[in-house]
mmCIF file of C-alpha atoms in Angstrom:
data_model
loop_
_atom_site.group_PDB
_atom_site.id
_atom_site.type_symbol
_atom_site.label_atom_id
_atom_site.label_comp_id
_atom_site.label_asym_id
_atom_site.label_seq_id
_atom_site.Cartn_x
_atom_site.Cartn_y
_atom_site.Cartn_z
ATOM 1 C CA MET Y 1 16.599 12.486 18.185
ATOM 2 C CA SER Y 2 18.029 15.455 19.755
ATOM 3 C CA ALA Y 3 15.887 18.466 18.630
ATOM 4 C CA PHE Y 4 13.183 17.735 20.541
ATOM 5 C CA ASN Y 5 13.999 17.403 24.493
ATOM 6 C CA PHE Y 6 10.739 18.901 26.106
ATOM 7 C CA LYS Y 7 12.932 18.675 29.870
ATOM 8 C CA ASP Y 8 11.100 20.507 32.924
ATOM 9 C CA THR Y 9 7.159 20.988 30.424
ATOM 10 C CA ASN Y 10 4.368 19.003 30.888
ATOM 11 C CA THR Y 11 4.817 16.968 27.334
ATOM 12 C CA THR Y 12 3.524 13.962 26.381
ATOM 13 C CA LEU Y 13 4.305 12.080 24.312
ATOM 14 C CA VAL Y 14 2.156 9.812 21.741
ATOM 15 C CA HIS Y 15 2.813 6.623 19.764
ATOM 16 C CA ILE Y 16 1.275 7.035 16.265
ATOM 17 C CA CYS Y 17 -0.268 4.000 14.492
ATOM 18 C CA CYS Y 18 -1.697 5.926 11.654
ATOM 19 C CA SER Y 19 -3.560 9.363 11.152
ATOM 20 C CA VAL Y 20 -7.119 8.299 10.975
ATOM 21 C CA ASP Y 21 -6.685 7.096 14.365
ATOM 22 C CA SER Y 22 -4.685 9.435 15.527
ATOM 23 C CA HIS Y 23 -5.896 13.242 13.733
ATOM 24 C CA HIS Y 24 -9.390 12.972 15.530
ATOM 25 C CA PHE Y 25 -6.827 11.086 18.624
ATOM 26 C CA LEU Y 26 -4.810 14.166 18.908
ATOM 27 C CA THR Y 27 -7.544 16.713 18.069
ATOM 28 C CA GLN Y 28 -8.910 15.066 21.215
ATOM 29 C CA LEU Y 29 -5.992 15.334 23.198
ATOM 30 C CA LEU Y 30 -5.884 19.182 22.524
ATOM 31 C CA GLN Y 31 -9.172 20.007 23.762
ATOM 32 C CA LYS Y 32 -9.659 18.448 27.004
ATOM 33 C CA TYR Y 33 -5.778 18.940 28.201
ATOM 34 C CA PRO Y 34 -4.994 22.608 27.028
ATOM 35 C CA GLU Y 35 -2.271 22.837 29.885
ATOM 36 C CA LYS Y 36 0.079 19.263 27.958
ATOM 37 C CA ASN Y 37 2.410 19.786 25.484
ATOM 38 C CA PHE Y 38 2.581 16.808 22.355
ATOM 39 C CA CYS Y 39 4.906 14.851 20.548
ATOM 40 C CA GLY Y 40 3.343 12.048 17.738
ATOM 41 C CA TYR Y 41 5.778 9.001 18.012
ATOM 42 C CA PHE Y 42 6.104 7.219 14.595
ATOM 43 C CA TYR Y 43 6.498 3.825 15.738
ATOM 44 C CA ASN Y 44 5.180 0.580 13.931
ATOM 45 C CA PRO Y 45 7.578 -2.100 12.672
ATOM 46 C CA ASN Y 46 4.904 -4.113 12.269
ATOM 47 C CA ILE Y 47 3.504 -2.725 8.941
ATOM 48 C CA HIS Y 48 4.229 -4.945 5.468
ATOM 49 C CA PRO Y 49 5.662 -4.244 3.209
ATOM 50 C CA TYR Y 50 7.593 -1.347 3.558
ATOM 51 C CA GLU Y 51 5.817 0.662 1.064
ATOM 52 C CA GLU Y 52 1.969 0.476 3.462
ATOM 53 C CA TYR Y 53 4.924 1.088 6.302
ATOM 54 C CA LYS Y 54 6.165 4.420 3.833
ATOM 55 C CA MET Y 55 3.107 5.794 3.046
ATOM 56 C CA ARG Y 56 1.765 5.258 6.785
ATOM 57 C CA LEU Y 57 4.454 7.504 7.742
ATOM 58 C CA ASP Y 58 3.743 10.011 5.124
ATOM 59 C CA ASP Y 59 0.675 10.401 6.033
ATOM 60 C CA VAL Y 60 0.592 10.417 9.860
ATOM 61 C CA ARG Y 61 3.377 13.656 8.911
ATOM 62 C CA ARG Y 62 1.156 15.108 6.826
ATOM 63 C CA SER Y 63 -2.012 14.924 9.758
ATOM 64 C CA CYS Y 64 0.310 15.940 12.131
ATOM 65 C CA GLN Y 65 1.944 19.429 10.301
ATOM 66 C CA ARG Y 66 -1.590 20.147 9.942
ATOM 67 C CA LEU Y 67 -2.223 20.109 13.768
ATOM 68 C CA GLY Y 68 0.683 22.036 14.766
ATOM 69 C CA ILE Y 69 2.345 18.251 16.383
ATOM 70 C CA PRO Y 70 6.446 17.525 16.240
ATOM 71 C CA LEU Y 71 6.964 14.693 15.075
ATOM 72 C CA VAL Y 72 9.309 11.551 15.646
ATOM 73 C CA GLU Y 73 10.080 8.453 13.830
ATOM 74 C CA GLY Y 74 11.360 5.090 15.069
ATOM 75 C CA LYS Y 75 13.166 2.694 13.790
ATOM 76 C CA TYR Y 76 11.604 0.237 11.260
ATOM 77 C CA ASP Y 77 13.009 -3.000 12.514
ATOM 78 C CA ASP Y 78 10.411 -5.417 10.639
ATOM 79 C CA LYS Y 79 13.373 -7.980 11.289
ATOM 80 C CA GLU Y 80 13.369 -8.262 14.683
ATOM 81 C CA TRP Y 81 9.694 -7.731 15.042
ATOM 82 C CA LEU Y 82 9.269 -10.493 13.183
ATOM 83 C CA GLU Y 83 12.161 -13.107 14.599
ATOM 84 C CA ASN Y 84 10.039 -12.076 18.042
ATOM 85 C CA ALA Y 85 6.954 -12.317 16.155
ATOM 86 C CA LYS Y 86 8.159 -16.168 15.150
ATOM 87 C CA GLY Y 87 5.239 -19.546 16.235
ATOM 88 C CA MET Y 88 2.496 -16.279 16.116
ATOM 89 C CA GLU Y 89 2.021 -16.436 12.860
ATOM 90 C CA ASN Y 90 -1.349 -17.867 12.938
ATOM 91 C CA GLU Y 91 -2.944 -16.345 15.753
ATOM 92 C CA PRO Y 92 -6.588 -14.740 15.289
ATOM 93 C CA GLU Y 93 -6.629 -10.750 15.237
ATOM 94 C CA LYS Y 94 -6.721 -9.449 18.914
ATOM 95 C CA GLY Y 95 -4.934 -12.601 20.268
ATOM 96 C CA ILE Y 96 -1.490 -13.211 22.189
ATOM 97 C CA ARG Y 97 0.154 -11.716 18.404
ATOM 98 C CA CYS Y 98 -1.780 -8.832 18.887
ATOM 99 C CA SER Y 99 -0.432 -8.360 22.836
ATOM 100 C CA TYR Y 100 2.413 -8.734 22.080
ATOM 101 C CA CYS Y 101 2.653 -5.843 18.831
ATOM 102 C CA PHE Y 102 1.309 -3.911 21.391
ATOM 103 C CA ASP Y 103 3.779 -4.689 23.767
ATOM 104 C CA TYR Y 104 6.719 -4.181 21.652
ATOM 105 C CA ARG Y 105 5.322 -0.532 20.529
ATOM 106 C CA LEU Y 106 3.799 0.461 23.793
ATOM 107 C CA LYS Y 107 7.487 -0.479 25.068
ATOM 108 C CA SER Y 108 9.866 1.809 22.830
ATOM 109 C CA SER Y 109 7.478 4.372 23.417
ATOM 110 C CA ALA Y 110 8.152 4.410 26.555
ATOM 111 C CA LYS Y 111 12.331 4.600 26.396
ATOM 112 C CA ILE Y 112 11.863 7.410 23.850
ATOM 113 C CA ALA Y 113 9.197 8.989 26.346
ATOM 114 C CA LYS Y 114 11.829 8.988 28.933
ATOM 115 C CA GLU Y 115 15.129 10.289 26.648
ATOM 116 C CA LEU Y 116 12.971 12.580 25.487
ATOM 117 C CA LYS Y 117 12.607 13.418 29.362
ATOM 118 C CA CYS Y 118 8.485 13.489 28.763
ATOM 119 C CA VAL Y 119 6.541 13.399 32.111
ATOM 120 C CA GLU Y 120 4.158 10.136 29.804
ATOM 121 C CA PHE Y 121 3.375 8.548 27.183
ATOM 122 C CA THR Y 122 0.460 7.039 25.775
ATOM 123 C CA THR Y 123 -0.831 5.636 22.354
ATOM 124 C CA THR Y 124 -3.457 6.578 19.254
ATOM 125 C CA LEU Y 125 -4.056 2.456 18.757
ATOM 126 C CA LEU Y 126 -6.640 3.080 22.049
ATOM 127 C CA ALA Y 127 -8.686 4.711 19.161
ATOM 128 C CA SER Y 128 -8.579 1.295 16.907
ATOM 129 C CA PRO Y 129 -12.349 -0.202 16.760
ATOM 130 C CA MET Y 130 -9.824 -3.155 16.277
ATOM 131 C CA LYS Y 131 -8.083 -2.952 20.014
ATOM 132 C CA THR Y 132 -9.409 -3.462 23.170
ATOM 133 C CA GLN Y 133 -9.551 -1.086 25.113
ATOM 134 C CA ASN Y 134 -8.935 -2.504 28.836
ATOM 135 C CA GLU Y 135 -6.118 -4.630 27.728
ATOM 136 C CA LEU Y 136 -3.855 -1.233 26.348
ATOM 137 C CA TYR Y 137 -4.923 0.328 29.907
ATOM 138 C CA THR Y 138 -3.500 -2.932 31.625
ATOM 139 C CA GLN Y 139 -0.522 -2.577 29.424
ATOM 140 C CA GLY Y 140 -0.055 1.028 29.048
ATOM 141 C CA THR Y 141 0.047 1.480 32.922
ATOM 142 C CA LYS Y 142 2.111 -1.267 33.081
ATOM 143 C CA ILE Y 143 5.106 -0.244 31.036
ATOM 144 C CA ALA Y 144 4.710 2.859 31.882
ATOM 145 C CA GLN Y 145 5.436 2.062 35.679
ATOM 146 C CA GLN Y 146 8.949 0.346 34.587
ATOM 147 C CA TYR Y 147 10.412 3.332 33.464
ATOM 148 C CA SER Y 148 8.268 5.750 35.686
ATOM 149 C CA LEU Y 149 6.052 7.466 33.672
ATOM 150 C CA ASN Y 150 2.560 7.510 33.502
ATOM 151 C CA PHE Y 151 0.670 7.092 30.618
ATOM 152 C CA LEU Y 152 -2.208 8.809 29.991
ATOM 153 C CA PRO Y 153 -5.809 6.973 29.276
ATOM 154 C CA ILE Y 154 -8.956 8.889 27.258
ATOM 155 C CA ASP Y 155 -11.320 7.196 25.761
ATOM 156 C CA VAL Y 156 -12.422 8.547 22.229
ATOM 157 C CA ARG Y 157 -14.708 5.688 21.162
ATOM 158 C CA SER Y 158 -17.344 6.655 23.211
ATOM 159 C CA ASN Y 159 -20.001 8.745 22.633
ATOM 160 C CA GLY Y 160 -20.204 8.004 18.779
ATOM 161 C CA GLY Y 161 -16.209 8.138 18.203
ATOM 162 C CA THR Y 162 -15.956 6.098 16.001
ATOM 163 C CA GLN Y 163 -18.268 8.503 14.372
ATOM 164 C CA ILE Y 164 -16.855 11.456 14.829
ATOM 165 C CA GLN Y 165 -13.259 9.797 13.718
ATOM 166 C CA SER Y 166 -14.722 8.244 10.575
ATOM 167 C CA LYS Y 167 -16.028 11.820 9.725
ATOM 168 C CA ILE Y 168 -13.362 13.717 9.947
ATOM 169 C CA ALA Y 169 -10.701 11.119 8.200
ATOM 170 C CA LYS Y 170 -13.393 12.083 5.465
ATOM 171 C CA GLU Y 171 -12.923 15.998 6.121
ATOM 172 C CA GLU Y 172 -8.906 15.422 6.299
ATOM 173 C CA ASN Y 173 -8.714 13.358 2.783
ATOM 174 C CA LEU Y 174 -6.419 11.389 5.596
ATOM 175 C CA TYR Y 175 -5.272 7.785 3.371
ATOM 176 C CA ARG Y 176 -7.736 4.967 5.217
ATOM 177 C CA GLN Y 177 -5.725 1.251 4.885
ATOM 178 C CA ASN Y 178 -7.659 -1.416 4.203
ATOM 179 C CA TYR Y 179 -5.841 -4.140 6.736
ATOM 180 C CA CYS Y 180 -4.270 -3.089 10.152
ATOM 181 C CA GLY Y 181 -0.537 -3.621 9.357
ATOM 182 C CA CYS Y 182 1.896 -7.548 9.933
ATOM 183 C CA ILE Y 183 1.886 -9.592 7.141
ATOM 184 C CA PHE Y 184 -0.158 -12.242 9.003
ATOM 185 C CA GLY Y 185 -2.814 -9.911 9.634
ATOM 186 C CA LEU Y 186 -2.794 -8.328 6.016
ATOM 187 C CA SER Y 187 -2.914 -12.745 4.403
ATOM 188 C CA LYS Y 188 -6.054 -13.689 7.594
ATOM 189 C CA GLN Y 189 -8.276 -10.832 5.924
ATOM 190 C CA ARG Y 190 -7.752 -11.578 2.765
ATOM 191 C CA GLU Y 191 -8.816 -14.936 3.113
ATOM 192 C CA GLN Y 192 -12.070 -14.098 4.707
ATOM 193 C CA SER Y 193 -12.243 -11.852 1.571
ATOM 194 C CA LYS Y 194 -11.805 -15.043 -0.257
ATOM 195 C CA LYS Y 195 -8.364 -12.369 -2.098
ATOM 196 C CA MET Y 196 -4.624 -12.639 -2.648
ATOM 197 C CA PRO Y 197 -2.391 -10.381 -0.572
ATOM 198 C CA PHE Y 198 -2.182 -7.925 -3.644
ATOM 199 C CA GLU Y 199 0.334 -6.067 -1.085
ATOM 200 C CA LEU Y 200 2.797 -8.692 -1.476
ATOM 201 C CA PHE Y 201 2.564 -9.199 -5.495
ATOM 202 C CA SER Y 202 4.358 -7.078 -7.447
ATOM 203 C CA SER Y 203 4.646 -6.543 -11.534
ATOM 204 C CA LEU Y 204 6.593 -7.139 -13.612
ATOM 205 C CA SER Y 205 5.032 -5.498 -16.427
ATOM 206 C CA LEU Y 206 4.666 -2.171 -14.439
ATOM 207 C CA PRO Y 207 7.673 0.266 -13.249
ATOM 208 C CA LYS Y 208 8.253 0.421 -10.246
ATOM 209 C CA ASP Y 209 7.394 3.291 -8.904
ATOM 210 C CA SER Y 210 3.854 1.908 -9.627
ATOM 211 C CA SER Y 211 4.403 -2.825 -9.928
ATOM 212 C CA THR Y 212 2.876 -2.640 -5.922
ATOM 213 C CA LEU Y 213 -0.009 -1.401 -4.658
ATOM 214 C CA PRO Y 214 1.017 0.108 -1.604
ATOM 215 C CA LYS Y 215 3.684 1.838 -4.713
ATOM 216 C CA ILE Y 216 0.534 3.087 -6.586
ATOM 217 C CA ARG Y 217 -1.277 4.682 -3.640
ATOM 218 C CA ILE Y 218 2.210 6.598 -2.925
ATOM 219 C CA LYS Y 219 2.161 7.682 -6.216
ATOM 220 C CA ASN Y 220 -1.750 8.987 -6.322
ATOM 221 C CA PHE Y 221 -1.379 11.171 -2.956
ATOM 222 C CA LYS Y 222 1.629 12.564 -4.146
ATOM 223 C CA THR Y 223 -0.711 14.261 -6.344
ATOM 224 C CA ARG Y 224 -2.813 15.465 -3.216
ATOM 225 C CA GLU Y 225 -0.042 16.904 -2.335
ATOM 226 C CA GLU Y 226 0.882 18.887 -5.521
ATOM 227 C CA LEU Y 227 -2.801 20.777 -5.031
ATOM 228 C CA GLU Y 228 -3.028 21.476 -1.269
ATOM 229 C CA LYS Y 229 0.875 22.947 -1.631
ATOM 230 C CA ASN Y 230 -0.631 24.813 -4.688
ATOM 231 C CA ASN Y 231 -3.428 25.836 -1.986
ATOM 232 C CA THR Y 232 -6.153 24.256 -5.558
ATOM 233 C CA LYS Y 233 -9.511 23.573 -4.383
ATOM 234 C CA TYR Y 234 -10.059 19.487 -4.431
ATOM 235 C CA LYS Y 235 -12.197 16.405 -3.420
ATOM 236 C CA MET Y 236 -10.823 13.014 -2.630
ATOM 237 C CA ILE Y 237 -12.925 10.302 -4.598
ATOM 238 C CA ARG Y 238 -12.111 5.941 -3.947
ATOM 239 C CA GLN Y 239 -12.607 4.129 -6.933
ATOM 240 C CA LYS Y 240 -13.029 0.237 -7.541
ATOM 241 C CA VAL Y 241 -10.359 -0.846 -9.867
ATOM 242 C CA LEU Y 242 -9.873 -4.715 -11.278
ATOM 243 C CA ALA Y 243 -6.048 -5.006 -10.429
ATOM 244 C CA TYR Y 244 -4.550 -7.394 -12.745
ATOM 245 C CA ARG Y 245 -1.140 -9.064 -12.159
ATOM 246 C CA ILE Y 246 0.731 -11.766 -14.019
ATOM 247 C CA LEU Y 247 2.691 -15.314 -12.193
ATOM 248 C CA LYS Y 248 3.771 -16.434 -15.420
ATOM 249 C CA GLY Y 249 4.409 -15.486 -18.320
ATOM 250 C CA LEU Y 250 6.090 -18.024 -21.908
ATOM 251 C CA LEU Y 251 6.664 -17.423 -25.005
ATOM 252 C CA ARG Y 252 7.659 -20.666 -27.064
ATOM 253 C CA VAL Y 253 8.376 -20.258 -31.518
ATOM 254 C CA GLU Y 254 9.793 -23.417 -32.462
ATOM 255 C CA SER Y 255 10.974 -24.818 -29.131
ATOM 256 C CA VAL Y 256 13.144 -21.897 -28.297
ATOM 257 C CA VAL Y 257 11.720 -19.619 -25.784
ATOM 258 C CA ILE Y 258 11.626 -16.011 -27.185
ATOM 259 C CA PRO Y 259 11.785 -12.710 -24.928
ATOM 260 C CA SER Y 260 8.441 -10.637 -25.067
ATOM 261 C CA PHE Y 261 5.979 -8.715 -23.388
ATOM 262 C CA ILE Y 262 3.130 -10.137 -21.809
ATOM 263 C CA CYS Y 263 0.577 -6.629 -21.834
ATOM 264 C CA SER Y 264 -2.006 -6.507 -19.266
ATOM 265 C CA TYR Y 265 -5.586 -8.451 -18.504
ATOM 266 C CA SER Y 266 -3.701 -10.992 -20.572
ATOM 267 C CA TYR Y 267 -5.399 -14.332 -19.560
ATOM 268 C CA LEU Y 268 -5.254 -17.421 -21.267
ATOM 269 C CA LYS Y 269 -7.564 -20.295 -18.656
ATOM 270 C CA LYS Y 270 -4.662 -22.844 -20.015
ATOM 271 C CA PRO Y 271 -1.137 -22.979 -22.147
ATOM 272 C CA LEU Y 272 -2.300 -22.178 -25.882
ATOM 273 C CA LYS Y 273 -0.570 -23.980 -28.647
ATOM 274 C CA SER Y 274 -1.244 -21.979 -31.948
ATOM 275 C CA GLU Y 275 -0.611 -20.434 -35.457
ATOM 276 C CA ILE Y 276 0.279 -16.771 -36.697
ATOM 277 C CA GLU Y 277 -2.657 -16.858 -39.300
ATOM 278 C CA PHE Y 278 -1.711 -13.606 -41.103
ATOM 279 C CA TRP Y 279 0.486 -9.792 -40.431
ATOM 280 C CA HIS Y 280 -1.232 -6.955 -40.763
ATOM 281 C CA ASN Y 281 0.355 -3.096 -40.369
ATOM 282 C CA ASN Y 282 3.065 -5.244 -38.095
ATOM 283 C CA ILE Y 283 0.625 -6.960 -36.321
ATOM 284 C CA GLY Y 284 0.616 -10.687 -36.365
ATOM 285 C CA TYR Y 285 -3.293 -12.746 -35.549
ATOM 286 C CA ALA Y 286 -3.502 -15.984 -33.851
ATOM 287 C CA GLN Y 287 -5.874 -18.240 -34.961
ATOM 288 C CA LYS Y 288 -7.030 -19.523 -31.386
ATOM 289 C CA GLU Y 289 -7.901 -17.279 -28.557
ATOM 290 C CA GLY Y 290 -7.336 -13.880 -30.369
ATOM 291 C CA ALA Y 291 -3.952 -13.545 -29.117
ATOM 292 C CA ILE Y 292 -2.033 -10.547 -30.480
ATOM 293 C CA PHE Y 293 1.802 -9.869 -31.904
ATOM 294 C CA ILE Y 294 2.225 -6.115 -31.614
ATOM 295 C CA LEU Y 295 6.049 -5.424 -33.205
ATOM 296 C CA PHE Y 296 8.354 -3.035 -31.003
ATOM 297 C CA ASP Y 297 9.362 -0.688 -33.628
ATOM 298 C CA SER Y 298 5.512 0.359 -34.774
ATOM 299 C CA ILE Y 299 4.584 0.999 -31.370
ATOM 300 C CA LYS Y 300 8.302 2.305 -29.863
ATOM 301 C CA GLU Y 301 7.720 6.211 -29.882
ATOM 302 C CA GLN Y 302 3.914 5.326 -28.312
ATOM 303 C CA ILE Y 303 5.484 3.568 -25.820
ATOM 304 C CA LYS Y 304 8.237 6.245 -25.261
ATOM 305 C CA TYR Y 305 11.295 3.325 -25.244
ATOM 306 C CA ASP Y 306 14.201 3.646 -27.636
ATOM 307 C CA SER Y 307 14.737 -0.022 -27.083
ATOM 308 C CA PHE Y 308 12.564 -3.310 -26.523
ATOM 309 C CA GLU Y 309 15.072 -4.054 -23.585
ATOM 310 C CA SER Y 310 14.207 -1.614 -21.845
ATOM 311 C CA LEU Y 311 10.644 -1.878 -22.131
ATOM 312 C CA LEU Y 312 11.784 -5.500 -20.366
ATOM 313 C CA LYS Y 313 13.694 -4.550 -17.820
ATOM 314 C CA ASN Y 314 11.272 -1.305 -17.050
ATOM 315 C CA GLY Y 315 7.749 -2.486 -17.457
ATOM 316 C CA LEU Y 316 4.766 0.012 -19.036
ATOM 317 C CA ASP Y 317 3.011 2.315 -17.618
ATOM 318 C CA GLU Y 318 -0.810 0.453 -16.625
ATOM 319 C CA LYS Y 319 -2.036 4.374 -18.763
ATOM 320 C CA ILE Y 320 -0.213 2.758 -22.583
ATOM 321 C CA GLN Y 321 -1.073 -0.786 -21.639
ATOM 322 C CA LEU Y 322 -5.072 0.249 -21.314
ATOM 323 C CA SER Y 323 -4.492 2.119 -24.463
ATOM 324 C CA LEU Y 324 -3.102 -0.374 -26.641
ATOM 325 C CA ARG Y 325 -5.620 -2.221 -25.096
ATOM 326 C CA LEU Y 326 -8.715 -0.673 -26.688
ATOM 327 C CA LYS Y 327 -7.464 -0.513 -29.752
ATOM 328 C CA PHE Y 328 -8.954 -3.893 -30.814
ATOM 329 C CA SER Y 329 -12.512 -4.098 -29.769
ATOM 330 C CA ASP Y 330 -15.573 -1.927 -29.257
ATOM 331 C CA ASN Y 331 -17.139 -4.656 -27.253
ATOM 332 C CA GLY Y 332 -16.417 -3.957 -24.402
ATOM 333 C CA LEU Y 333 -12.582 -5.055 -22.120
ATOM 334 C CA PHE Y 334 -9.900 -6.747 -24.870
ATOM 335 C CA THR Y 335 -8.605 -9.688 -22.401
ATOM 336 C CA SER Y 336 -6.755 -11.695 -25.253
ATOM 337 C CA PRO Y 337 -2.998 -11.851 -25.020
ATOM 338 C CA ILE Y 338 -1.385 -8.648 -26.295
ATOM 339 C CA VAL Y 339 2.304 -9.922 -26.349
ATOM 340 C CA ILE Y 340 4.820 -7.316 -27.418
ATOM 341 C CA ILE Y 341 7.534 -8.848 -29.308
ATOM 342 C CA LYS Y 342 10.913 -7.825 -30.916
ATOM 343 C CA ASP Y 343 11.257 -9.771 -34.320
ATOM 344 C CA LYS Y 344 8.188 -11.369 -36.703
ATOM 345 C CA PHE Y 345 8.152 -14.566 -36.472
ATOM 346 C CA TYR Y 346 5.657 -17.281 -38.567
ATOM 347 C CA GLY Y 347 4.285 -20.721 -38.000
ATOM 348 C CA SER Y 348 2.879 -22.529 -34.798
ATOM 349 C CA PHE Y 349 4.072 -21.334 -31.004
ATOM 350 C CA MET Y 350 3.121 -22.262 -27.155
ATOM 351 C CA LEU Y 351 1.901 -19.304 -25.527
ATOM 352 C CA GLU Y 352 2.443 -20.020 -20.918
ATOM 353 C CA ILE Y 353 0.272 -17.404 -18.939
ATOM 354 C CA ASP Y 354 -0.325 -17.686 -15.200
ATOM 355 C CA ALA Y 355 -2.814 -15.039 -14.148
ATOM 356 C CA ILE Y 356 -5.124 -12.833 -11.657
ATOM 357 C CA SER Y 357 -6.845 -10.300 -10.808
ATOM 358 C CA GLN Y 358 -10.048 -8.503 -8.098
ATOM 359 C CA ASP Y 359 -10.722 -5.063 -7.399
ATOM 360 C CA GLU Y 360 -9.483 -3.173 -4.999
ATOM 361 C CA ILE Y 361 -9.799 0.456 -3.777
ATOM 362 C CA PHE Y 362 -7.807 3.080 -5.051
ATOM 363 C CA GLU Y 363 -8.182 7.071 -4.261
ATOM 364 C CA SER Y 364 -8.347 9.456 -6.515
ATOM 365 C CA PHE Y 365 -8.143 13.364 -6.731
ATOM 366 C CA ILE Y 366 -10.826 15.347 -8.520
ATOM 367 C CA VAL Y 367 -10.014 19.258 -9.352
ATOM 368 C CA VAL Y 368 -13.257 20.740 -8.256
#
């Protein structure tokens, strides 16, 4: 924090919530107030989960670098934010929980602005169509006065500003999040869309760096980072994919639980009681539901694991899981269970799979 000291300069601290709001907002500030200096302050302990927070922070950092704006990262005190939000979990968007969240972040912004010797502060929340500008003007001014500061009100939404913001976000290849930030808002928004909050689901069958939706996005955006680092021209596109999460998977042979790895897009409506019909080329074919059992040793080179235990512990890349699945049908996506096991077995078994899937949007980067 000590590296940023703007004493005796006309500096405005700008609280930043996300790159989509901040890039246009900061551009407007630079144009309208060329005599002022600006410093960004990313403070959003409301954002959940942490990986989503990290994704947004990384994108804001990139945005500020492109605009030549220094950036201070605030503390991710999510536990304190949640503790103070007790009793407001079910409040609607733009209700008292949102007001609490605004004030929480604005008070921190004012405090940091004072510490950095800034003369005023403002917030990119003013750019969000999900927020009430008048409330932000009123609360921002009130909080600024408590710290002997000014609050800079600016309207970047009127006269087509929101449309311009969207256009800039696309041109700058910014990350566009699909919910405001907090776990409560996420759950409500997903509920209204009749979807599960997949951001909160961790997959046991995928590697740690892609076990959640935010982690997948962080991984995907590293491609953008590398392309820009190498000055490679690209286009960012948004793709709809069917995301899969297994909630429960269990294989019993003669009442004994057998360690197993259940591949993505394996579905059963109810527990399957069946028998192995035959084995061929280290693949066991069940009598029912088209279930398939693959011996680990027969594919360990393909999946690049030396031991079955490593597979169970570390998960398997989605591309590899899909490549295994695509071998078994030419008539669409094969959704029968594919189970990787260590040793061959015969006779009856019971297989339980409780899984859900839904469409999600991910960014992809195309070299042009």
